Amino acid sequence: MNDLLVMAQIASRRCAMHAQDVESVIEIGTVTPVPRAPAFISGITAMRSQALTVIDCRRAMGFDPGQFALDHRAIVVAVAGYSYALRIDMIEDITTGSGDPAPVPGGFGTEWSRVARGLIETRVGPALLLDLPALIAGPDALGAAA
Amino acid sequence: MDELLADFVAETREMLEASAGEIVAWEADPTDRARLDTIFRFVHTVKGNCGFFDLPRLAALSHAAEDALADCRSERRTADAALVTAVLAVIDRIVAMVDAIEAGETFPEGDDEDLIAALEEGAQPITAAPQIETADSDTVVDDEQTGVARKPDGPLAQRSIRLPVDLLDRVMSGVSDMVLARNDLAHRLREAGTQPTIDGPFERLTTILSDVRDAITRMRMQRMETLFSAMPRLVRDLSNDLGKQVMIDLEGGDVELDREMIEMVRDPLTHIIRNAIDHGFETPSDRLKAGKREIGLLSISARQSGNTISIVVSDDGRGLDHDKIAAKAETTGLITSAQRQKMSRDALLQLIFEPGFSTADQVSNVSGRGVGLDVVQDNLERIGGSIQVSSTVGVGTLFTLQIPLTLSIIAGLTVETSDQRFAIPQSYVEEIIHASSKVLDFTRAGEKALVTFRGERIPAVRLAEVLGLPDDQLADGEHTKVVIRLASGDLFALGVDSIHSHGDLVVKPLAPAIMKNRLYAGSTLLEDGQPVLLLDVTSIAGQYELVSDARNRRLRTHETGTEDEQGAASRAMLFTDFAGRRCAVRLELVRRIETTPASAIDLSGPRPRVVIEGVILPLIGLPDGSVPSEKVRLLRLSDGSSELLHAVREVDDAALLTDTLKPVPDDPEVEAVTLVDGKTVTLLNGHELFARHGEVQQSQDRPVCRLPETDWAKTILAPLVETAGYDIAADADAREDIAIWFDDEYEAALALDMQFETPVIRLRNVPDAAGTSDTVYRYDRDGLIEALAKARKRKAS
């Protein structure tokens, strides 16, 4: 599998998502907060005439975003018909992956295992391939399901 | 048409609709076994059903097609293009015949041998799907490929095409985006000031866009027929199961509804029909005993009224037994017996929509499936609809469902709390009460906040509290209250910091993670592109238990005209005049906003005038008769016949006059003062403006002034008096309201004991006249005008 991957830093770790899932990368403008929404939802923002749900990926995984840098750009992805703007530490590059995502013995750690589909080798080194629906479900998804 | 035959027609239609796609797919790939099976089942069923009726041609056709298809199924024959065409031709013919049966027409005599022969293996393929001979122009096959033919209502068939739904959705969202882009542009244009060269085309764009939007909205519409088509079958099956005889009468199949709505309504409607047949109708023998016809009548009718569709489901069954309902409600603890005493029959009937209520003594397999009418009500309220019931014992029951026309574009109000804006669907807004108004009467009962609205205490809740936003500094009673009327008829007040604007909002769905907290119904973009959240007021009310429970739920009066109530708040154009006053004129009077160069303003006359588009119009509002700047902004006011211009320092915005209008009796040019966004605004009296300054002569309204019979009076005084708003008395016999006399002549007349029936203004010939202060110097223009105005006021009072 030689897919195009968008590389990003989330919580100081290198992550990858399939370029086909990524609609665009936008400069993040004003984010309207959504009262009483889960904390990992930063709010909504406008992209052209569309309203995007802004997700802080660090929070969505269970990290404290205060400890990491924040890119002024966001990655726009579509999951189940809705568009989300993902806030991350930094957008790195677009590259090609080689091989299929593979599990790592012992897992990636609690926060990461939930949102990762596996380790993928890329031209710039190994990265965690993200499971976008799991990421967007937020940190409480497991607890809620249980 | 007898009932069975109607069923046959309905069933054939239904199957055709269901298999329409299959037929097309089969045509594309004749070897597709699954499609073949579907089509085989269709002709097989038609053939079987024909056996009950005297329809030999139909039977022969379907039989032939069945044979051919059976051969394919058993692989004695391979389906090829020729066969497909032949079978399609047969299906088309069946459709045409079914149409004719339904219309009660006789299908034109003819022979189906050609079609049957074409089904034979090795037959000459039919080059094209044969033209269906039609009985007359109103039996039309609108799409020969799918074979879905509808008999149009009118004698003229509308041409129609089929489109994939997602293409429609794309167009729809494209138009929504255009509306947003237009709003954005409007905002920028307003900021940039009036630019006549741009404003005109922009207005046109706006008009076109709203037309297109209407058309697109209609494109999404589906006829109620699609919903109705399954009903006869449902009723037949249910009544058979339950040993009842029920006839269904459908009306308003041509009423159109957003197809999303159709889906939303399907379940509630089915539920009500189930209930009616299960509980509503008596058994045939009971009906006979009660002196009714053996066969019950269930009628469903759909009607569009304004922005809502009402669907009425009525049965002529036994009606609802309010005693039974009350007893049930008491045992389940919905009401107490004391409350029960006070409740009207109507109020008791509405209890059936309460959660956990079900009247069936025994749960049958038809309606007692654990889903109650409360779910029906919930589902309807979620889409902004409502349901009511009325019933007469022994006569029948009537359910009224109200559904909004469309989900995606709604009129909304933008409010602000804790520095954040939110939108509320306008249809829920009953009234806006500004904080300062005395009518509010804010009180607390325990933890519950209450306000008095139209003499009734209603619960109040602060939006900031609902949303968990940081508290603002305002005291409890100081919030602007938006009084919300829920579909159930319940009222509650939502406290916000301020009201912003209202307009059409294009509602976009929100991500499920946000929807989960059930506070928001969607998001929308404001004119400046800022996204705002649309509040789900029904759900908020539910979470805060603001919906009154069964005890004091009031029946919402039929079709409460929310639109009328919105209309009660009139709109006005806000502006700042040159005295720095915040003023407003009613929006109906404002024709345009003009910007004019100072050179177009003529100050030489008694009253300022301005030339706009080659027309000389009166101008008011200038500071002390001088032109303040190179360019002047003007509001062009019109009362329909005459026009005048009002110079303004700044045009602010259009606003809703929601607050109380306080009349100002001592200034006729001011209609009232009121509050807009918490600041006082002087509302100019349009009537008075036009009465005083309007251009059109209103001679019957103008007072008549008699002048002295001199040349000086005719040439010099008369024009002045005329511009002051008087007509000149034409001759000695004419009616007069006021007279101007030269003081010396007046003295003489007085000496002759002449009676003066009207007020008199006396003119003197010398500028200074000590002691004779009730005379006016003949060249004292201002003094004269003042005297005339005073005399007129005296007359008016």
XYZ file of N, CA and C in Angstrom, chain B residues 222-326:
315
model
N -42.106 16.786 -1.908
C -42.673 15.541 -2.385
C -44.151 15.581 -2.080
N -44.914 14.936 -2.920
C -46.339 14.938 -2.651
C -46.666 14.008 -1.496
N -47.698 14.369 -0.771
C -48.161 13.544 0.325
C -48.538 12.155 -0.177
N -48.866 12.097 -1.460
C -49.215 10.826 -2.083
C -48.216 9.724 -1.746
N -46.947 10.068 -1.765
C -45.932 9.049 -1.508
C -46.135 8.443 -0.128
N -46.628 9.276 0.772
C -46.889 8.790 2.117
C -48.218 8.037 2.149
N -49.158 8.581 1.418
C -50.507 8.023 1.427
C -50.572 6.661 0.742
N -49.671 6.441 -0.224
C -49.836 5.269 -1.077
C -49.826 3.974 -0.275
N -49.102 3.970 0.839
C -49.025 2.721 1.601
C -50.191 2.576 2.573
N -50.941 3.651 2.756
C -51.976 3.638 3.783
C -53.125 2.654 3.532
N -53.659 2.620 2.297
C -54.801 1.715 2.088
C -54.451 0.280 2.465
N -53.270 -0.106 2.092
C -52.832 -1.463 2.369
C -52.726 -1.682 3.879
N -52.139 -0.721 4.539
C -51.958 -0.805 5.983
C -53.314 -0.960 6.665
N -54.252 -0.122 6.230
C -55.580 -0.142 6.847
C -56.272 -1.468 6.566
N -56.138 -1.935 5.352
C -56.789 -3.193 5.013
C -56.240 -4.331 5.873
N -54.927 -4.412 5.941
C -54.322 -5.511 6.701
C -54.691 -5.446 8.172
N -54.592 -4.226 8.729
C -54.876 -4.079 10.152
C -56.315 -4.431 10.463
N -57.229 -3.917 9.645
C -58.621 -4.155 9.970
C -58.966 -5.632 9.796
N -58.335 -6.294 8.842
C -58.546 -7.735 8.709
C -58.074 -8.465 9.965
N -56.898 -8.082 10.407
C -56.319 -8.730 11.587
C -57.219 -8.565 12.803
N -57.823 -7.409 12.906
C -58.553 -7.089 14.123
C -60.047 -7.336 13.989
N -60.450 -7.904 12.875
C -61.853 -8.211 12.682
C -62.722 -6.968 12.602
N -62.183 -5.915 12.046
C -62.966 -4.704 11.891
C -63.071 -4.366 10.421
N -64.048 -3.546 10.117
C -64.166 -3.145 8.723
C -63.944 -1.640 8.640
N -62.901 -1.272 7.964
C -62.547 0.139 7.896
C -62.272 0.532 6.458
N -62.841 1.650 6.101
C -62.625 2.182 4.774
C -61.731 3.406 4.947
N -60.829 3.603 4.017
C -59.941 4.760 4.164
C -60.246 5.794 3.091
N -60.207 7.024 3.517
C -60.461 8.114 2.589
C -59.283 9.073 2.670
N -58.590 9.217 1.566
C -57.400 10.071 1.574
C -57.678 11.348 0.806
N -57.222 12.426 1.353
C -57.481 13.706 0.708
C -56.221 14.551 0.801
N -55.952 15.302 -0.217
C -54.797 16.201 -0.175
C -53.495 15.514 -0.540
N -53.569 14.466 -1.367
C -52.358 13.782 -1.798
C -51.454 14.692 -2.600
N -52.023 15.770 -3.111
C -51.207 16.679 -3.921
C -50.498 17.736 -3.083
N -50.767 17.741 -1.778
C -50.055 18.677 -0.912
C -48.589 18.272 -0.865
N -47.721 19.254 -0.970
C -46.308 18.926 -1.041
C -45.588 19.235 0.266
N -44.625 18.394 0.551
C -43.910 18.500 1.813
C -42.445 18.177 1.539
N -41.583 18.817 2.276
C -40.164 18.506 2.169
C -39.974 17.008 2.373
N -39.165 16.399 1.523
C -39.136 14.942 1.619
C -38.534 14.441 2.924
N -37.696 15.268 3.544
C -37.222 14.872 4.867
C -38.387 14.804 5.841
N -39.273 15.781 5.699
C -40.441 15.838 6.567
C -41.337 14.625 6.359
N -41.483 14.265 5.095
C -42.320 13.110 4.788
C -41.841 11.911 5.585
N -40.528 11.731 5.595
C -39.980 10.604 6.340
C -40.235 10.741 7.831
N -40.132 11.982 8.311
C -40.355 12.224 9.733
C -41.787 11.947 10.136
N -42.699 12.176 9.235
C -44.116 12.081 9.560
C -44.619 10.653 9.392
N -43.895 9.885 8.605
C -44.379 8.548 8.278
C -44.711 7.731 9.526
N -43.775 7.662 10.450
C -43.996 6.838 11.631
C -45.133 7.353 12.522
N -45.124 8.640 12.856
C -46.236 9.136 13.667
C -47.602 8.836 13.038
N -47.676 9.034 11.747
C -48.957 8.840 11.073
C -49.373 7.372 11.124
N -48.428 6.504 10.848
C -48.709 5.079 10.913
C -49.181 4.705 12.313
N -48.524 5.287 13.273
C -48.868 4.983 14.660
C -50.307 5.387 14.971
N -50.667 6.556 14.533
C -52.017 7.044 14.816
C -53.055 6.181 14.112
N -52.739 5.772 12.898
C -53.685 4.930 12.162
C -53.851 3.586 12.867
N -52.734 3.043 13.292
C -52.785 1.787 14.046
C -53.680 1.932 15.259
N -53.435 3.005 15.998
C -54.218 3.255 17.198
C -55.700 3.352 16.884
N -55.992 4.097 15.830
C -57.387 4.329 15.474
C -58.077 3.015 15.162
N -57.414 2.175 14.399
C -58.062 0.924 14.011
C -58.158 -0.024 15.211
N -57.101 -0.009 16.003
C -57.098 -0.907 17.152
C -58.093 -0.458 18.225
N -57.988 0.806 18.622
C -58.811 1.275 19.742
C -60.018 2.087 19.307
N -59.877 2.795 18.231
C -60.908 3.753 17.862
C -62.179 3.111 17.314
N -62.010 2.223 16.378
C -63.189 1.663 15.725
C -63.800 0.521 16.526
N -65.130 0.467 16.508
C -65.834 -0.633 17.146
C -65.859 -1.812 16.172
N -66.233 -2.970 16.686
C -66.417 -4.100 15.783
C -67.688 -3.839 14.966
N -67.795 -4.483 13.802
C -68.964 -4.216 12.955
C -70.289 -4.375 13.708
N -70.383 -5.391 14.554
C -71.658 -5.604 15.238
C -71.942 -4.470 16.224
N -70.888 -4.025 16.920
C -71.068 -2.904 17.837
C -71.491 -1.645 17.099
N -70.915 -1.493 15.926
C -71.250 -0.301 15.132
C -72.709 -0.328 14.748
N -73.184 -1.510 14.320
C -74.592 -1.623 13.923
C -75.493 -1.302 15.115
N -75.083 -1.806 16.272
C -75.875 -1.555 17.480
C -75.948 -0.075 17.787
N -74.843 0.599 17.528
C -74.782 2.034 17.833
C -75.446 2.866 16.734
N -76.001 2.152 15.756
C -76.699 2.865 14.694
C -75.782 3.475 13.657
N -74.572 2.942 13.572
C -73.648 3.463 12.565
C -73.551 2.473 11.417
N -72.920 2.916 10.374
C -72.652 1.986 9.277
C -71.672 0.927 9.766
N -71.808 -0.240 9.193
C -70.961 -1.349 9.583
C -69.481 -1.042 9.340
N -69.249 -0.370 8.226
C -67.870 -0.063 7.842
C -67.474 1.293 8.409
N -66.397 1.280 9.138
C -65.915 2.532 9.706
C -65.191 3.361 8.660
N -65.146 4.639 8.872
C -64.465 5.504 7.928
C -63.285 6.191 8.605
N -62.117 5.942 8.032
C -60.921 6.609 8.528
C -60.505 7.597 7.448
N -60.503 8.859 7.798
C -60.117 9.778 6.738
C -58.854 10.533 7.134
N -57.982 10.673 6.166
C -56.716 11.369 6.381
C -56.659 12.489 5.356
N -56.505 13.678 5.843
C -56.425 14.759 4.872
C -55.241 15.654 5.209
N -54.626 16.141 4.169
C -53.467 17.019 4.352
C -53.805 18.363 3.744
N -53.405 19.399 4.427
C -53.675 20.746 3.941
C -52.497 21.627 4.237
N -52.262 22.545 3.326
C -51.200 23.499 3.595
C -51.816 24.823 3.995
N -51.368 25.347 5.111
C -51.841 26.682 5.462
C -50.626 27.501 5.837
N -50.309 28.415 4.986
C -49.145 29.261 5.214
C -47.883 28.426 5.281
N -47.203 28.547 6.364
C -45.910 27.901 6.496
C -45.993 26.510 7.109
N -47.204 26.051 7.366
C -47.324 24.743 7.979
C -48.260 23.852 7.172
N -48.059 22.582 7.372
C -48.948 21.599 6.784
C -49.732 21.004 7.938
N -51.031 20.922 7.805
C -51.743 20.191 8.841
C -52.292 18.907 8.246
N -52.082 17.856 8.988
C -52.596 16.561 8.576
C -53.633 16.157 9.623
N -54.829 15.901 9.171
C -55.894 15.554 10.099
C -56.274 14.094 9.872
N -56.209 13.330 10.941
C -56.619 11.932 10.863
C -57.897 11.805 11.688
N -58.991 11.462 11.063
C -60.220 11.357 11.844
C -60.881 10.005 11.616
N -61.499 9.514 12.658
C -62.235 8.267 12.526
C -63.641 8.482 13.073
N -64.558 7.624 12.654
C -65.917 7.760 13.181
C -66.186 6.620 14.168
N -65.175 6.371 14.973
C -65.275 5.289 15.952
C -65.944 5.731 17.231
N -65.578 5.056 18.317
C -66.293 5.288 19.559
C -65.860 6.574 20.269
N -64.792 7.157 19.851
C -64.335 8.389 20.490
C -63.547 8.070 21.742
N -62.877 9.052 22.254
C -62.072 8.832 23.448
C -62.945 8.980 24.686
N -62.723 8.094 25.614
C -63.487 8.121 26.854
C -62.657 8.854 27.899
N -63.065 10.090 28.199
C -62.196 10.876 29.070
C -62.175 10.334 30.495
N -63.273 9.683 30.916
C -63.272 9.107 32.263
C -62.212 8.021 32.370
N -62.162 7.226 31.324
C -61.197 6.138 31.316
C -59.780 6.699 31.309
N -59.598 7.736 30.498
C -58.272 8.368 30.424
C -57.889 8.935 31.786
N -58.847 9.608 32.408
C -58.581 10.227 33.701
C -58.244 9.162 34.736
